[in-house]
Structures are given as C-alpha cells and as structure tokens.
C-alpha cells in the first residue's frame, strides 16, 4: 500500500506487460498510475495525486478528501436493536460502541494505520463525479 497526502494507492503487477499499475482506493474519484520500476511507480503515484489536486483547483472544485469520519450503513432492524442494547449495557453511546467494534475489527486485520492528521479530512465536498486528470472517464450527468 502506498500513502501520499492521505491518499492510499493499491498496486498490482501485470506480468504480461511487465508493468506495475495502481489506483487510489480511498476516494470515489478515479485516480490511476503506473510504472515499470518501483521508483517510477512511486513518482507516478505522487504525480497522479498532484495532477488530480491541480485539476480540481483549475476547475474551481474541491478535491475529494480521503475520509470524512462519517458513513451511513444499512443494517437489519434486529441487529440495530441488539447493537443499541450492547452499547447501553457497556455504558456507551451507540456511536462510541460501533467505533470501538470497528477499531477492534481493523486491528485484527492488521491494516496500515493512517496518520491522525489525514483522518481529520473535511466532508465539505458534495460532488461525486469520477475523474482522473490523466485518464478522464467522467460519467455524464444524464
């Protein structure tokens, strides 16, 4: 996993083409990169993020931040009831209880930690288009 300015890149190797290719996985916008060596891959990843940020700025749009700290999930009513009961029995709010359950699950998966400064990303961006300054595949609105 690669990390630059809070954006995480997932990389795969294409054996037939003898090239590394990757994509940013913590944003809805599409940002890709590739390289034939590790150094080239690292540079392409950083260039793609910088190009994305410049592209957004030129268009007068806010770049999508990796995480806002909020998400909506749909669960069965019975699970909602059980989670609320478990939170109450543990003396915490449902939000605090779910946060702790997620933290424990992530620790079991041994995922890389994200810098705390990156976790405080703003949720001001309300647009959802996909774009890549290098490979623009913007979906039409209609």
mmCIF file of C-alpha atoms in Angstrom:
data_model
loop_
_atom_site.group_PDB
_atom_site.id
_atom_site.type_symbol
_atom_site.label_atom_id
_atom_site.label_comp_id
_atom_site.label_asym_id
_atom_site.label_seq_id
_atom_site.Cartn_x
_atom_site.Cartn_y
_atom_site.Cartn_z
ATOM 1 C CA UNK A 1 0.000 0.000 0.000
ATOM 2 C CA UNK A 2 1.271 3.468 -0.843
ATOM 3 C CA UNK A 3 0.393 6.696 1.007
ATOM 4 C CA UNK A 4 0.805 10.262 -0.250
ATOM 5 C CA UNK A 5 -1.030 13.286 1.167
ATOM 6 C CA UNK A 6 -3.523 10.924 2.799
ATOM 7 C CA UNK A 7 -4.412 9.164 -0.460
ATOM 8 C CA UNK A 8 -3.810 5.402 -0.431
ATOM 9 C CA UNK A 9 -2.659 3.558 -3.530
ATOM 10 C CA UNK A 10 -3.145 -0.144 -4.168
ATOM 11 C CA UNK A 11 -0.635 -1.671 -6.594
ATOM 12 C CA UNK A 12 -0.659 -4.804 -8.748
ATOM 13 C CA UNK A 13 1.922 -6.175 -11.140
ATOM 14 C CA UNK A 14 0.945 -7.091 -14.707
ATOM 15 C CA UNK A 15 3.314 -9.911 -15.586
ATOM 16 C CA UNK A 16 2.444 -9.883 -19.303
ATOM 17 C CA UNK A 17 3.055 -6.149 -19.722
ATOM 18 C CA UNK A 18 5.878 -6.106 -17.145
ATOM 19 C CA UNK A 19 4.414 -3.014 -15.506
ATOM 20 C CA UNK A 20 3.117 -2.048 -12.082
ATOM 21 C CA UNK A 21 -0.270 -0.367 -12.127
ATOM 22 C CA UNK A 22 -2.235 1.076 -9.276
ATOM 23 C CA UNK A 23 -5.230 3.064 -8.245
ATOM 24 C CA UNK A 24 -6.143 5.288 -5.339
ATOM 25 C CA UNK A 25 -8.579 3.330 -3.204
ATOM 26 C CA UNK A 26 -9.848 5.831 -0.638
ATOM 27 C CA UNK A 27 -11.735 8.266 -2.848
ATOM 28 C CA UNK A 28 -14.710 7.922 -5.177
ATOM 29 C CA UNK A 29 -12.863 9.830 -7.902
ATOM 30 C CA UNK A 30 -10.803 7.610 -10.210
ATOM 31 C CA UNK A 31 -7.054 8.171 -9.901
ATOM 32 C CA UNK A 32 -4.683 5.664 -11.514
ATOM 33 C CA UNK A 33 -0.932 5.413 -12.033
ATOM 34 C CA UNK A 34 1.674 3.019 -13.421
ATOM 35 C CA UNK A 35 5.389 2.470 -13.709
ATOM 36 C CA UNK A 36 7.939 -0.068 -14.869
ATOM 37 C CA UNK A 37 10.084 0.184 -11.711
ATOM 38 C CA UNK A 38 9.441 0.889 -8.047
ATOM 39 C CA UNK A 39 10.948 4.371 -8.337
ATOM 40 C CA UNK A 40 8.900 5.109 -11.464
ATOM 41 C CA UNK A 41 5.766 3.799 -9.734
ATOM 42 C CA UNK A 42 6.316 5.987 -6.662
ATOM 43 C CA UNK A 43 6.848 9.054 -8.829
ATOM 44 C CA UNK A 44 3.772 8.279 -10.966
ATOM 45 C CA UNK A 45 1.655 7.871 -7.809
ATOM 46 C CA UNK A 46 2.735 11.254 -6.453
ATOM 47 C CA UNK A 47 2.364 12.892 -9.884
ATOM 48 C CA UNK A 48 -1.167 11.494 -10.257
ATOM 49 C CA UNK A 49 -2.217 12.850 -6.857
ATOM 50 C CA UNK A 50 -0.650 16.234 -7.594
ATOM 51 C CA UNK A 51 -2.282 16.286 -11.060
ATOM 52 C CA UNK A 52 -5.648 15.427 -9.500
ATOM 53 C CA UNK A 53 -5.333 18.220 -6.934
ATOM 54 C CA UNK A 54 -4.274 20.713 -9.637
ATOM 55 C CA UNK A 55 -7.099 19.571 -11.932
ATOM 56 C CA UNK A 56 -9.668 20.187 -9.188
ATOM 57 C CA UNK A 57 -8.178 23.575 -8.358
ATOM 58 C CA UNK A 58 -8.210 24.664 -12.021
ATOM 59 C CA UNK A 59 -11.901 23.726 -12.251
ATOM 60 C CA UNK A 60 -12.697 25.579 -9.028
ATOM 61 C CA UNK A 61 -13.768 22.342 -7.339
ATOM 62 C CA UNK A 62 -12.738 20.929 -4.003
ATOM 63 C CA UNK A 63 -10.686 17.767 -4.269
ATOM 64 C CA UNK A 64 -12.404 14.863 -2.620
ATOM 65 C CA UNK A 65 -10.808 14.217 0.744
ATOM 66 C CA UNK A 66 -9.984 10.603 1.510
ATOM 67 C CA UNK A 67 -12.264 10.307 4.562
ATOM 68 C CA UNK A 68 -14.794 12.490 6.354
ATOM 69 C CA UNK A 69 -15.162 10.419 9.523
ATOM 70 C CA UNK A 70 -18.809 9.683 8.795
ATOM 71 C CA UNK A 71 -20.602 6.987 6.833
ATOM 72 C CA UNK A 72 -24.116 5.622 6.578
ATOM 73 C CA UNK A 73 -24.774 1.918 6.767
ATOM 74 C CA UNK A 74 -27.971 -0.059 6.491
ATOM 75 C CA UNK A 75 -28.464 -2.956 8.873
ATOM 76 C CA UNK A 76 -31.427 -5.153 9.761
ATOM 77 C CA UNK A 77 -33.670 -3.661 12.494
ATOM 78 C CA UNK A 78 -32.936 -6.585 14.833
ATOM 79 C CA UNK A 79 -29.170 -6.018 14.548
ATOM 80 C CA UNK A 80 -29.743 -2.300 15.192
ATOM 81 C CA UNK A 81 -31.725 -3.194 18.326
ATOM 82 C CA UNK A 82 -29.025 -5.620 19.513
ATOM 83 C CA UNK A 83 -26.209 -3.137 18.895
ATOM 84 C CA UNK A 84 -28.100 -0.409 20.761
ATOM 85 C CA UNK A 85 -28.660 -2.804 23.667
ATOM 86 C CA UNK A 86 -24.978 -3.854 23.684
ATOM 87 C CA UNK A 87 -23.917 -0.196 23.713
ATOM 88 C CA UNK A 88 -26.287 0.590 26.553
ATOM 89 C CA UNK A 89 -25.079 -2.379 28.591
ATOM 90 C CA UNK A 90 -21.459 -1.268 28.085
ATOM 91 C CA UNK A 91 -22.335 2.249 29.252
ATOM 92 C CA UNK A 92 -21.542 3.949 25.938
ATOM 93 C CA UNK A 93 -23.431 5.567 23.099
ATOM 94 C CA UNK A 94 -24.224 3.523 20.012
ATOM 95 C CA UNK A 95 -21.724 5.651 18.054
ATOM 96 C CA UNK A 96 -18.914 5.029 20.563
ATOM 97 C CA UNK A 97 -19.740 1.309 20.727
ATOM 98 C CA UNK A 98 -19.731 0.893 16.927
ATOM 99 C CA UNK A 99 -16.483 2.883 16.689
ATOM 100 C CA UNK A 100 -14.820 0.523 19.185
ATOM 101 C CA UNK A 101 -16.141 -2.577 17.381
ATOM 102 C CA UNK A 102 -14.778 -1.282 14.064
ATOM 103 C CA UNK A 103 -11.433 -0.378 15.665
ATOM 104 C CA UNK A 104 -11.074 -3.914 17.049
ATOM 105 C CA UNK A 105 -12.012 -5.462 13.679
ATOM 106 C CA UNK A 106 -9.455 -3.307 11.856
ATOM 107 C CA UNK A 107 -6.759 -4.224 14.375
ATOM 108 C CA UNK A 108 -7.487 -7.919 13.776
ATOM 109 C CA UNK A 109 -6.980 -7.320 10.029
ATOM 110 C CA UNK A 110 -3.640 -5.564 10.712
ATOM 111 C CA UNK A 111 -4.354 -2.766 8.256
ATOM 112 C CA UNK A 112 -1.834 0.076 7.925
ATOM 113 C CA UNK A 113 -2.506 2.988 10.258
ATOM 114 C CA UNK A 114 -3.410 6.340 8.723
ATOM 115 C CA UNK A 115 -1.742 9.449 10.101
ATOM 116 C CA UNK A 116 -4.131 11.255 12.505
ATOM 117 C CA UNK A 117 -3.729 14.474 10.501
ATOM 118 C CA UNK A 118 -5.136 12.651 7.479
ATOM 119 C CA UNK A 119 -8.166 11.413 9.466
ATOM 120 C CA UNK A 120 -9.373 14.979 10.001
ATOM 121 C CA UNK A 121 -10.287 15.389 6.333
ATOM 122 C CA UNK A 122 -13.161 17.723 5.628
ATOM 123 C CA UNK A 123 -16.505 16.464 4.385
ATOM 124 C CA UNK A 124 -17.312 19.686 2.514
ATOM 125 C CA UNK A 125 -17.115 18.110 -0.944
ATOM 126 C CA UNK A 126 -20.604 17.093 -2.024
ATOM 127 C CA UNK A 127 -19.848 16.224 -5.632
ATOM 128 C CA UNK A 128 -19.466 12.613 -6.656
ATOM 129 C CA UNK A 129 -18.058 12.600 -10.206
ATOM 130 C CA UNK A 130 -15.253 10.264 -11.114
ATOM 131 C CA UNK A 131 -12.282 11.834 -12.794
ATOM 132 C CA UNK A 132 -8.614 11.378 -13.444
ATOM 133 C CA UNK A 133 -6.533 14.174 -14.906
ATOM 134 C CA UNK A 134 -4.524 11.613 -16.867
ATOM 135 C CA UNK A 135 -7.345 9.271 -17.876
ATOM 136 C CA UNK A 136 -10.580 11.216 -17.607
ATOM 137 C CA UNK A 137 -13.581 8.916 -17.679
ATOM 138 C CA UNK A 138 -16.151 11.317 -16.283
ATOM 139 C CA UNK A 139 -19.634 9.884 -16.255
ATOM 140 C CA UNK A 140 -22.262 12.074 -17.868
ATOM 141 C CA UNK A 141 -24.943 13.580 -15.661
ATOM 142 C CA UNK A 142 -27.779 12.464 -17.884
#
